[in-house]
Amino acid sequence: MTRIVRAQVAHTPLNPFVHEPALEAFEDGALAFSGGRIVACGVFQEVCAACPDAEVIDARGAVLLPGFVDCHVHYPQIGVIGSMGLELLDWLRLRALPQEVRMADESYAALVADRFVRGLAANGTTTALVFGSHFTAAQEALFSAAAGLGLRVASGLVVSDRGLLPALHVAAETAYEMSRALIERWHGRGLVRYAVSPRFSFSCSEELLDVCGALGRETDGLLITSHLNENASEIELVAELFPWARDYLDSYERHGLLGATSVFAHDVHPTYGELRRLAAAGATVAHCPSSNAFLGSGLFPLRGHVEAGVRVALGTDVGAGTGLSMLGEGLAAYQAQMLAPGGIRLGPAHLLWLATAAGAAALGLGDEVGDFTVGKSADFVLIRPEERSTLAAVLERSESLEGAIGAVFTLAREESIAEVRVAGEVVWPAGVS
Ligand SMILES: [Zn+2]
């Protein structure tokens, strides 16, 4: 059966950093889908004419956007959001890592996994590259919870063998065996994919980074994800531990971890050489502005990335990030660029692109999700302001849909997410079909 959702519809089929205008918006718009695939998108009357037998779902007053793609978020850290007053290395030692150790408890991990995936869906996130747990059972719990809810999740066992808390360390050979078992069990199962996840190069020996490189080469379609150039003290530590490396990126590159399926979080303090090599490899930087502000890591040089041709997408980086909302993260990106020397003046189209299509491309899903091109999966979020809310007041007076999307990024959060679908199936709120 074909269904049509009638709403204010907007998406970014073109990259607004290259094309102007990039936003495609329909005030009285519609999205038609059948069998989980988009069959039409455009003006309501035209979509109706193209799909005369379709069931119409009237969602006028709501804004319909592609499902959000979060390219960097730590599942074990949901409980430490809002732990104030520390920069990266102290925050890790005193706040994040003790929480990661708790994930050794399987029943606790299952509870966190369930809350985490529901939190993603409740915020309109339909696809995510999730930084997982150091423990196999906890990683299984995340995959199970994501598959159960029907989200598109890429994730993997986080591996480290030095520099963290001893409970989080694992020998390189064991890391290989545990990762292989998870890859065989989960990679390509439904909407789940595997992401090789060395925590940072400063918490991994050269032997372990070699193992990660081998894992990435052995199986088609794997993602590789880690952290890069987040904070000055961290960068100094990497330089001490890898005296032969030209720069931080080199510590991954020499071990075969830089490629078109690599996603590195942060890159707040890159060198020009790193930007050039990231661009040449087709790797993506997951920009995490709320985390960068929260930990005082710095202002992201977006212009440098864009001018060098580096692909950039957005990540919430919970728990240093301030929440699971990609709308909130878009606002944080906007604010950071307004403050950054030489920052790019971002508009609603940039924020929507960064929160949707850019992330889809980063995760190798550009042909599948990210915008409403006919044939793609019907992954979307319906945003409806609560009655008498500030957002409702702003949207009532909005003069254009583009302006309304600016207001949505600024004001809409969990309470405004009315419905979320992946491949045409409702994943939020639970129990609706
Ligand atoms: Zn992170």
Short mmCIF file of C-alpha atoms and ligand atoms in Angstrom, two decimals:
data_model
loop_
_atom_site.label_atom_id
_atom_site.label_comp_id
_atom_site.label_asym_id
_atom_site.label_seq_id
_atom_site.Cartn_x
_atom_site.Cartn_y
_atom_site.Cartn_z
CA MET A 1 0.00 0.00 0.00
CA THR A 2 1.19 3.51 -0.80
CA ARG A 3 0.96 6.13 1.93
CA ILE A 4 1.25 9.88 1.58
CA VAL A 5 2.21 12.09 4.49
CA ARG A 6 1.01 15.66 3.98
CA ALA A 7 3.14 18.22 5.81
CA GLN A 8 5.68 20.98 5.32
CA VAL A 9 8.40 18.93 3.64
CA ALA A 10 12.07 19.88 3.29
CA HIS A 11 15.31 18.11 2.44
CA THR A 12 18.76 18.81 0.96
CA PRO A 13 19.35 16.67 -2.13
CA LEU A 14 22.31 18.97 -2.97
CA ASN A 15 25.28 20.00 -0.85
CA PRO A 16 24.73 23.65 0.23
CA PHE A 17 28.49 24.19 0.63
CA VAL A 18 28.71 23.72 -3.15
CA HIS A 19 25.24 24.44 -4.59
CA GLU A 20 22.91 27.39 -4.07
CA PRO A 21 20.02 26.96 -3.42
CA ALA A 22 20.38 23.47 -1.99
CA LEU A 23 17.20 23.31 0.08
CA GLU A 24 14.14 21.78 -1.56
CA ALA A 25 11.08 22.81 0.44
CA PHE A 26 7.32 22.40 -0.08
CA GLU A 27 4.99 24.46 2.14
CA ASP A 28 2.01 22.21 1.33
CA GLY A 29 4.17 19.22 0.62
CA ALA A 30 3.96 15.47 0.68
CA LEU A 31 6.09 12.38 0.85
CA ALA A 32 4.74 9.16 -0.67
CA PHE A 33 6.20 5.79 0.19
CA SER A 34 5.45 2.17 -0.52
CA GLY A 35 7.20 -1.00 0.60
CA GLY A 36 9.54 1.12 2.70
CA ARG A 37 10.74 3.14 -0.33
CA ILE A 38 10.05 6.73 -1.37
CA VAL A 39 7.88 6.87 -4.49
CA ALA A 40 7.27 10.62 -4.69
CA CYS A 41 8.12 13.88 -2.92
CA GLY A 42 6.89 17.35 -3.75
CA VAL A 43 3.79 19.55 -3.79
CA PHE A 44 0.84 17.76 -2.15
CA GLN A 45 -1.53 18.00 -5.14
CA GLU A 46 1.12 16.69 -7.53
CA VAL A 47 2.09 13.79 -5.26
CA CYS A 48 -1.62 12.90 -4.93
CA ALA A 49 -2.03 12.97 -8.70
CA ALA A 50 0.97 10.66 -9.08
CA CYS A 51 -0.33 8.23 -6.42
CA PRO A 52 -4.16 8.36 -6.76
CA ASP A 53 -4.87 5.23 -4.70
CA ALA A 54 -2.66 6.17 -1.76
CA GLU A 55 -3.82 6.56 1.83
CA VAL A 56 -3.24 10.16 2.95
CA ILE A 57 -1.96 10.86 6.46
CA ASP A 58 -2.79 14.48 7.22
CA ALA A 59 0.10 15.99 9.18
CA ARG A 60 -0.46 19.63 8.24
CA GLY A 61 1.13 21.86 10.85
CA ALA A 62 4.08 19.50 11.14
CA VAL A 63 7.48 19.70 9.46
CA LEU A 64 8.71 16.54 7.72
CA LEU A 65 12.49 16.09 7.40
CA PRO A 66 14.77 13.16 6.53
CA GLY A 67 15.72 11.08 9.58
CA PHE A 68 18.80 12.46 11.31
CA VAL A 69 22.20 10.78 11.02
CA ASP A 70 24.40 11.01 14.12
CA CYS A 71 28.00 10.24 13.14
CA HIS A 72 29.55 10.12 16.62
CA VAL A 73 27.81 9.18 19.87
CA HIS A 74 28.99 7.03 22.80
CA TYR A 75 26.36 4.60 23.97
CA PRO A 76 27.85 3.84 27.44
CA GLN A 77 28.07 7.56 28.29
CA ILE A 78 24.43 8.55 28.30
CA GLY A 79 24.51 8.70 32.11
CA VAL A 80 27.35 11.25 32.29
CA ILE A 81 25.78 13.97 30.13
CA GLY A 82 26.16 17.27 31.96
CA SER A 83 29.25 16.40 34.05
CA MET A 84 30.66 19.90 34.22
CA GLY A 85 33.96 21.58 34.96
CA LEU A 86 36.60 19.41 33.28
CA GLU A 87 38.58 19.32 30.06
CA LEU A 88 38.96 16.18 27.96
CA LEU A 89 41.62 14.09 29.73
CA ASP A 90 40.34 14.76 33.27
CA TRP A 91 36.74 14.34 32.11
CA LEU A 92 37.64 10.94 30.66
CA ARG A 93 39.51 9.80 33.78
CA LEU A 94 37.00 11.05 36.34
CA ARG A 95 33.63 10.90 34.53
CA ALA A 96 33.48 8.87 31.32
CA LEU A 97 35.82 5.92 31.90
CA PRO A 98 34.36 4.86 35.29
CA GLN A 99 30.99 4.76 33.54
CA GLU A 100 32.47 2.66 30.73
CA VAL A 101 33.76 0.17 33.36
CA ARG A 102 30.21 -0.29 34.69
CA MET A 103 29.24 -1.75 31.30
CA ALA A 104 30.97 -4.99 32.35
CA ASP A 105 27.72 -5.71 34.21
CA GLU A 106 25.55 -7.33 31.54
CA SER A 107 22.17 -6.46 33.00
CA TYR A 108 23.19 -2.84 33.51
CA ALA A 109 24.52 -2.70 29.93
CA ALA A 110 21.23 -4.07 28.57
CA LEU A 111 19.33 -1.35 30.41
CA VAL A 112 21.65 1.38 29.09
CA ALA A 113 21.45 -0.03 25.54
CA ASP A 114 17.66 0.01 25.61
CA ARG A 115 17.50 3.59 26.91
CA PHE A 116 20.14 4.70 24.44
CA VAL A 117 18.48 3.41 21.27
CA ARG A 118 15.11 4.73 22.41
CA GLY A 119 16.79 8.06 23.08
CA LEU A 120 18.12 8.17 19.51
CA ALA A 121 14.68 7.42 18.06
CA ALA A 122 12.96 9.89 20.40
CA ASN A 123 15.23 12.59 19.00
CA GLY A 124 14.53 11.73 15.36
CA THR A 125 17.83 9.95 14.75
CA THR A 126 17.27 7.05 12.37
CA THR A 127 20.90 6.26 11.53
CA ALA A 128 23.92 6.42 13.84
CA LEU A 129 27.58 5.54 13.99
CA VAL A 130 27.76 4.58 17.64
CA PHE A 131 30.93 4.35 19.68
CA GLY A 132 30.32 1.11 21.51
CA SER A 133 31.53 -0.57 24.68
CA HIS A 134 34.82 -2.22 25.62
CA PHE A 135 32.86 -5.34 26.66
CA THR A 136 31.51 -7.93 24.23
CA ALA A 137 28.26 -8.58 26.10
CA ALA A 138 27.52 -4.85 26.28
CA GLN A 139 28.23 -4.54 22.57
CA GLU A 140 25.85 -7.43 21.89
CA ALA A 141 23.25 -5.59 23.98
CA LEU A 142 23.55 -2.50 21.81
CA PHE A 143 23.25 -4.44 18.55
CA SER A 144 20.24 -6.33 19.91
CA ALA A 145 18.50 -3.18 21.11
CA ALA A 146 19.11 -1.35 17.80
CA ALA A 147 17.93 -4.33 15.74
CA GLY A 148 14.89 -4.74 18.00
CA LEU A 149 13.81 -1.15 17.51
CA GLY A 150 14.70 -1.11 13.81
CA LEU A 151 17.33 1.65 13.75
CA ARG A 152 20.20 1.80 11.25
CA VAL A 153 23.23 1.46 13.50
CA ALA A 154 26.91 0.94 12.81
CA SER A 155 28.99 0.20 15.88
CA GLY A 156 31.73 -2.03 17.21
CA LEU A 157 33.68 -3.21 20.19
CA VAL A 158 35.87 -0.35 21.44
CA VAL A 159 39.44 -1.55 21.86
CA SER A 160 42.36 -0.20 23.91
CA ASP A 161 45.40 -1.76 25.55
CA ARG A 162 46.98 1.14 27.44
CA GLY A 163 46.39 4.50 29.04
CA LEU A 164 42.82 4.00 30.29
CA LEU A 165 41.59 2.09 33.36
CA PRO A 166 42.98 -1.49 33.48
CA ALA A 167 39.48 -3.01 33.32
CA LEU A 168 39.10 -1.48 29.85
CA HIS A 169 42.34 -2.90 28.43
CA VAL A 170 42.51 -5.99 26.25
CA ALA A 171 45.45 -7.75 24.57
CA ALA A 172 45.71 -7.22 20.82
CA GLU A 173 45.15 -10.88 19.99
CA THR A 174 42.06 -11.09 22.20
CA ALA A 175 40.73 -7.86 20.69
CA TYR A 176 41.05 -9.45 17.26
CA GLU A 177 39.17 -12.61 18.26
CA MET A 178 36.39 -10.75 20.08
CA SER A 179 35.94 -8.32 17.19
CA ARG A 180 35.90 -11.09 14.57
CA ALA A 181 33.20 -12.96 16.46
CA LEU A 182 31.04 -9.82 16.64
CA ILE A 183 31.61 -9.03 12.95
CA GLU A 184 30.52 -12.51 11.93
CA ARG A 185 27.47 -12.37 14.13
CA TRP A 186 26.27 -8.84 13.39
CA HIS A 187 27.77 -7.17 10.32
CA GLY A 188 25.14 -6.93 7.60
CA ARG A 189 22.40 -8.41 9.78
CA GLY A 190 19.30 -6.32 9.02
CA LEU A 191 20.26 -2.67 9.32
CA VAL A 192 23.28 -3.31 11.57
CA ARG A 193 26.84 -2.83 10.39
CA TYR A 194 30.16 -3.16 12.14
CA ALA A 195 32.60 -0.32 12.85
CA VAL A 196 36.19 -1.06 13.87
CA SER A 197 36.71 1.25 16.87
CA PRO A 198 40.16 1.85 18.37
CA ARG A 199 39.37 4.36 21.14
CA PHE A 200 42.20 6.81 20.37
CA SER A 201 45.72 6.18 19.20
CA PHE A 202 47.00 7.16 22.68
CA SER A 203 45.11 4.23 24.22
CA CYS A 204 46.28 1.71 21.59
CA SER A 205 49.67 0.08 21.05
CA GLU A 206 51.02 -0.16 17.53
CA GLU A 207 50.22 -3.88 17.60
CA LEU A 208 46.58 -3.17 18.44
CA LEU A 209 46.30 -0.51 15.72
CA ASP A 210 47.68 -3.09 13.29
CA VAL A 211 44.97 -5.52 14.40
CA CYS A 212 42.34 -2.82 13.76
CA GLY A 213 43.76 -2.20 10.28
CA ALA A 214 43.62 -5.92 9.53
CA LEU A 215 40.01 -6.19 10.75
CA GLY A 216 39.06 -3.30 8.48
CA ARG A 217 40.64 -4.93 5.43
CA GLU A 218 39.27 -8.42 5.99
CA THR A 219 35.54 -7.70 5.63
CA ASP A 220 33.73 -5.63 3.01
CA GLY A 221 31.60 -2.70 4.08
CA LEU A 222 33.09 -2.16 7.55
CA LEU A 223 33.43 1.34 8.91
CA ILE A 224 36.42 2.57 10.90
CA THR A 225 35.97 5.18 13.58
CA SER A 226 38.08 6.91 16.20
CA HIS A 227 39.03 10.32 17.64
CA LEU A 228 41.37 12.93 16.16
CA ASN A 229 42.83 16.29 17.25
CA GLU A 230 40.25 17.04 19.93
CA ASN A 231 42.30 18.83 22.57
CA ALA A 232 45.83 20.27 22.92
CA SER A 233 46.92 17.95 25.79
CA GLU A 234 45.66 14.89 23.93
CA ILE A 235 47.58 15.91 20.79
CA GLU A 236 50.79 16.31 22.86
CA LEU A 237 50.27 12.85 24.34
CA VAL A 238 49.93 11.29 20.89
CA ALA A 239 53.09 13.07 19.73
CA GLU A 240 55.02 11.59 22.71
CA LEU A 241 53.71 8.06 22.14
CA PHE A 242 54.25 8.06 18.36
CA PRO A 243 57.57 9.92 17.97
CA TRP A 244 57.88 8.78 14.36
CA ALA A 245 54.48 10.17 13.32
CA ARG A 246 54.24 13.36 11.24
CA ASP A 247 51.05 14.27 13.13
CA TYR A 248 48.09 12.70 14.95
CA LEU A 249 46.46 11.41 11.76
CA ASP A 250 49.65 9.58 10.84
CA SER A 251 49.26 7.33 13.92
CA TYR A 252 46.14 5.89 12.22
CA GLU A 253 47.26 6.23 8.64
CA ARG A 254 50.40 4.08 9.05
CA HIS A 255 48.24 1.28 10.41
CA GLY A 256 45.81 1.27 7.50
CA LEU A 257 43.03 3.12 9.31
CA LEU A 258 42.60 6.09 6.95
CA GLY A 259 40.22 5.56 4.04
CA ALA A 260 36.86 6.45 2.54
CA THR A 261 35.00 4.54 5.25
CA SER A 262 36.88 6.21 8.12
CA VAL A 263 35.06 8.65 10.38
CA PHE A 264 37.16 10.67 12.82
CA ALA A 265 35.47 12.67 15.55
CA HIS A 266 36.44 16.29 16.29
CA ASP A 267 39.55 17.43 14.36
CA VAL A 268 39.37 20.79 16.13
CA HIS A 269 43.14 21.39 15.76
CA PRO A 270 44.26 19.91 12.42
CA THR A 271 47.40 20.74 10.47
CA TYR A 272 47.10 21.61 6.81
CA GLY A 273 48.81 18.33 5.94
CA GLU A 274 46.19 16.37 7.85
CA LEU A 275 43.34 18.17 6.10
CA ARG A 276 44.92 17.47 2.74
CA ARG A 277 45.34 13.75 3.52
CA LEU A 278 41.84 13.40 4.99
CA ALA A 279 40.41 14.92 1.80
CA ALA A 280 42.54 12.76 -0.49
CA ALA A 281 41.41 9.62 1.35
CA GLY A 282 37.73 10.61 1.23
CA ALA A 283 37.51 10.23 5.03
CA THR A 284 34.91 12.12 7.07
CA VAL A 285 35.29 14.32 10.12
CA ALA A 286 32.39 14.08 12.57
CA HIS A 287 32.06 17.61 13.90
CA CYS A 288 30.77 17.59 17.50
CA PRO A 289 30.23 21.24 18.43
CA SER A 290 28.33 20.87 21.71
CA SER A 291 31.05 18.58 23.05
CA ASN A 292 33.81 20.90 21.82
CA ALA A 293 32.18 23.75 23.74
CA PHE A 294 31.34 21.67 26.83
CA LEU A 295 34.93 20.39 27.26
CA GLY A 296 36.45 23.69 26.13
CA SER A 297 38.23 21.84 23.32
CA GLY A 298 38.02 24.73 20.87
CA LEU A 299 36.18 26.16 17.87
CA PHE A 300 36.04 23.83 14.88
CA PRO A 301 37.79 25.17 11.74
CA LEU A 302 34.93 24.31 9.39
CA ARG A 303 36.14 26.66 6.67
CA GLY A 304 39.55 24.96 6.60
CA HIS A 305 37.85 21.57 6.19
CA VAL A 306 35.48 22.77 3.49
CA GLU A 307 38.21 24.57 1.54
CA ALA A 308 40.50 21.53 1.74
CA GLY A 309 37.65 19.33 0.48
CA VAL A 310 37.28 17.24 3.67
CA ARG A 311 33.88 15.66 4.11
CA VAL A 312 32.21 16.89 7.33
CA ALA A 313 29.12 15.55 9.10
CA LEU A 314 27.70 16.02 12.61
CA GLY A 315 27.87 13.98 15.81
CA THR A 316 26.33 14.63 19.21
CA ASP A 317 29.30 13.03 21.06
CA VAL A 318 27.17 12.17 24.07
CA GLY A 319 28.25 12.11 26.94
CA ALA A 320 30.57 15.12 26.45
CA GLY A 321 27.93 16.40 24.04
CA THR A 322 24.91 18.00 25.63
CA GLY A 323 22.21 15.63 24.37
CA LEU A 324 21.07 13.24 21.65
CA SER A 325 19.29 15.92 19.60
CA MET A 326 20.81 16.46 16.16
CA LEU A 327 18.71 19.64 16.01
CA GLY A 328 20.51 20.89 19.10
CA GLU A 329 23.81 19.86 17.56
CA GLY A 330 22.99 21.83 14.42
CA LEU A 331 22.33 24.91 16.54
CA ALA A 332 25.65 24.38 18.35
CA ALA A 333 27.43 24.16 14.96
CA TYR A 334 25.79 27.41 13.90
CA GLN A 335 26.82 29.17 17.13
CA ALA A 336 30.39 27.85 16.98
CA GLN A 337 30.81 29.18 13.43
CA MET A 338 29.44 32.58 14.47
CA LEU A 339 32.16 32.71 17.16
CA ALA A 340 35.03 31.10 15.24
CA PRO A 341 37.55 33.42 13.56
CA GLY A 342 36.81 33.06 9.85
CA GLY A 343 33.77 30.94 10.63
CA ILE A 344 31.24 30.07 7.92
CA ARG A 345 27.84 31.78 8.24
CA LEU A 346 25.64 28.69 8.26
CA GLY A 347 21.97 28.73 7.31
CA PRO A 348 19.09 26.25 7.72
CA ALA A 349 20.10 24.36 4.55
CA HIS A 350 23.64 23.83 5.88
CA LEU A 351 22.36 22.56 9.22
CA LEU A 352 19.88 20.20 7.58
CA TRP A 353 22.51 18.88 5.19
CA LEU A 354 25.03 18.32 8.02
CA ALA A 355 22.41 16.53 10.14
CA THR A 356 21.13 14.27 7.32
CA ALA A 357 22.67 13.80 3.86
CA ALA A 358 26.27 14.55 4.90
CA GLY A 359 26.05 11.85 7.56
CA ALA A 360 24.51 9.38 5.16
CA ALA A 361 27.39 9.92 2.72
CA ALA A 362 29.92 9.59 5.55
CA LEU A 363 28.55 6.19 6.48
CA GLY A 364 28.44 4.95 2.88
CA LEU A 365 24.64 5.20 2.82
CA GLY A 366 24.31 8.10 0.39
CA ASP A 367 22.28 6.01 -2.06
CA GLU A 368 20.01 4.70 0.68
CA VAL A 369 19.08 7.54 3.07
CA GLY A 370 19.77 11.24 3.82
CA ASP A 371 17.20 12.91 1.55
CA PHE A 372 13.87 12.22 -0.17
CA THR A 373 15.11 11.18 -3.61
CA VAL A 374 12.71 8.66 -5.16
CA GLY A 375 13.92 5.11 -4.53
CA LYS A 376 15.63 5.83 -1.22
CA SER A 377 14.43 4.33 2.04
CA ALA A 378 11.51 6.14 3.70
CA ASP A 379 13.43 7.26 6.80
CA PHE A 380 11.89 10.45 8.14
CA VAL A 381 11.01 12.51 11.18
CA LEU A 382 7.82 14.47 11.71
CA ILE A 383 8.24 17.53 13.92
CA ARG A 384 5.13 19.06 15.43
CA PRO A 385 5.39 21.94 17.91
CA GLU A 386 3.59 21.47 21.19
CA GLU A 387 0.51 23.63 21.56
CA ARG A 388 1.24 27.03 23.09
CA SER A 389 4.99 26.36 22.93
CA THR A 390 7.50 29.00 21.89
CA LEU A 391 8.20 26.96 18.77
CA ALA A 392 4.51 27.00 17.85
CA ALA A 393 4.44 30.77 18.25
CA VAL A 394 7.46 31.19 15.99
CA LEU A 395 6.24 28.77 13.30
CA GLU A 396 2.81 30.44 13.13
CA ARG A 397 4.52 33.66 12.12
CA SER A 398 7.23 32.16 9.95
CA GLU A 399 7.30 33.68 6.46
CA SER A 400 9.12 30.84 4.72
CA LEU A 401 9.76 27.16 5.24
CA GLU A 402 13.49 27.83 5.23
CA GLY A 403 12.98 30.28 8.09
CA ALA A 404 10.82 27.71 9.87
CA ILE A 405 13.64 25.18 9.64
CA GLY A 406 15.99 27.68 11.28
CA ALA A 407 13.46 27.93 14.13
CA VAL A 408 13.16 24.13 14.30
CA PHE A 409 16.94 23.75 14.77
CA THR A 410 16.88 26.48 17.39
CA LEU A 411 13.83 25.42 19.41
CA ALA A 412 12.58 21.91 18.58
CA ARG A 413 13.80 19.11 20.85
CA GLU A 414 12.53 15.70 22.01
CA GLU A 415 9.08 16.99 22.98
CA SER A 416 8.44 18.15 19.39
CA ILE A 417 9.35 14.85 17.71
CA ALA A 418 5.91 13.49 16.80
CA GLU A 419 6.80 10.44 14.71
CA VAL A 420 9.92 8.75 13.38
CA ARG A 421 10.03 6.08 10.67
CA VAL A 422 12.76 3.87 9.25
CA ALA A 423 11.99 2.19 5.90
CA GLY A 424 8.39 3.33 6.34
CA GLU A 425 7.99 1.60 9.72
CA VAL A 426 7.34 3.59 12.88
CA VAL A 427 10.22 3.40 15.37
CA TRP A 428 8.94 6.27 17.54
CA PRO A 429 6.65 6.58 19.41
CA ALA A 430 6.59 2.91 20.28
CA GLY A 431 3.40 0.97 19.63
CA VAL A 432 2.19 2.98 16.60
CA SER A 433 2.09 1.59 13.07
ZN ZN B 1 33.91 10.66 21.22
#
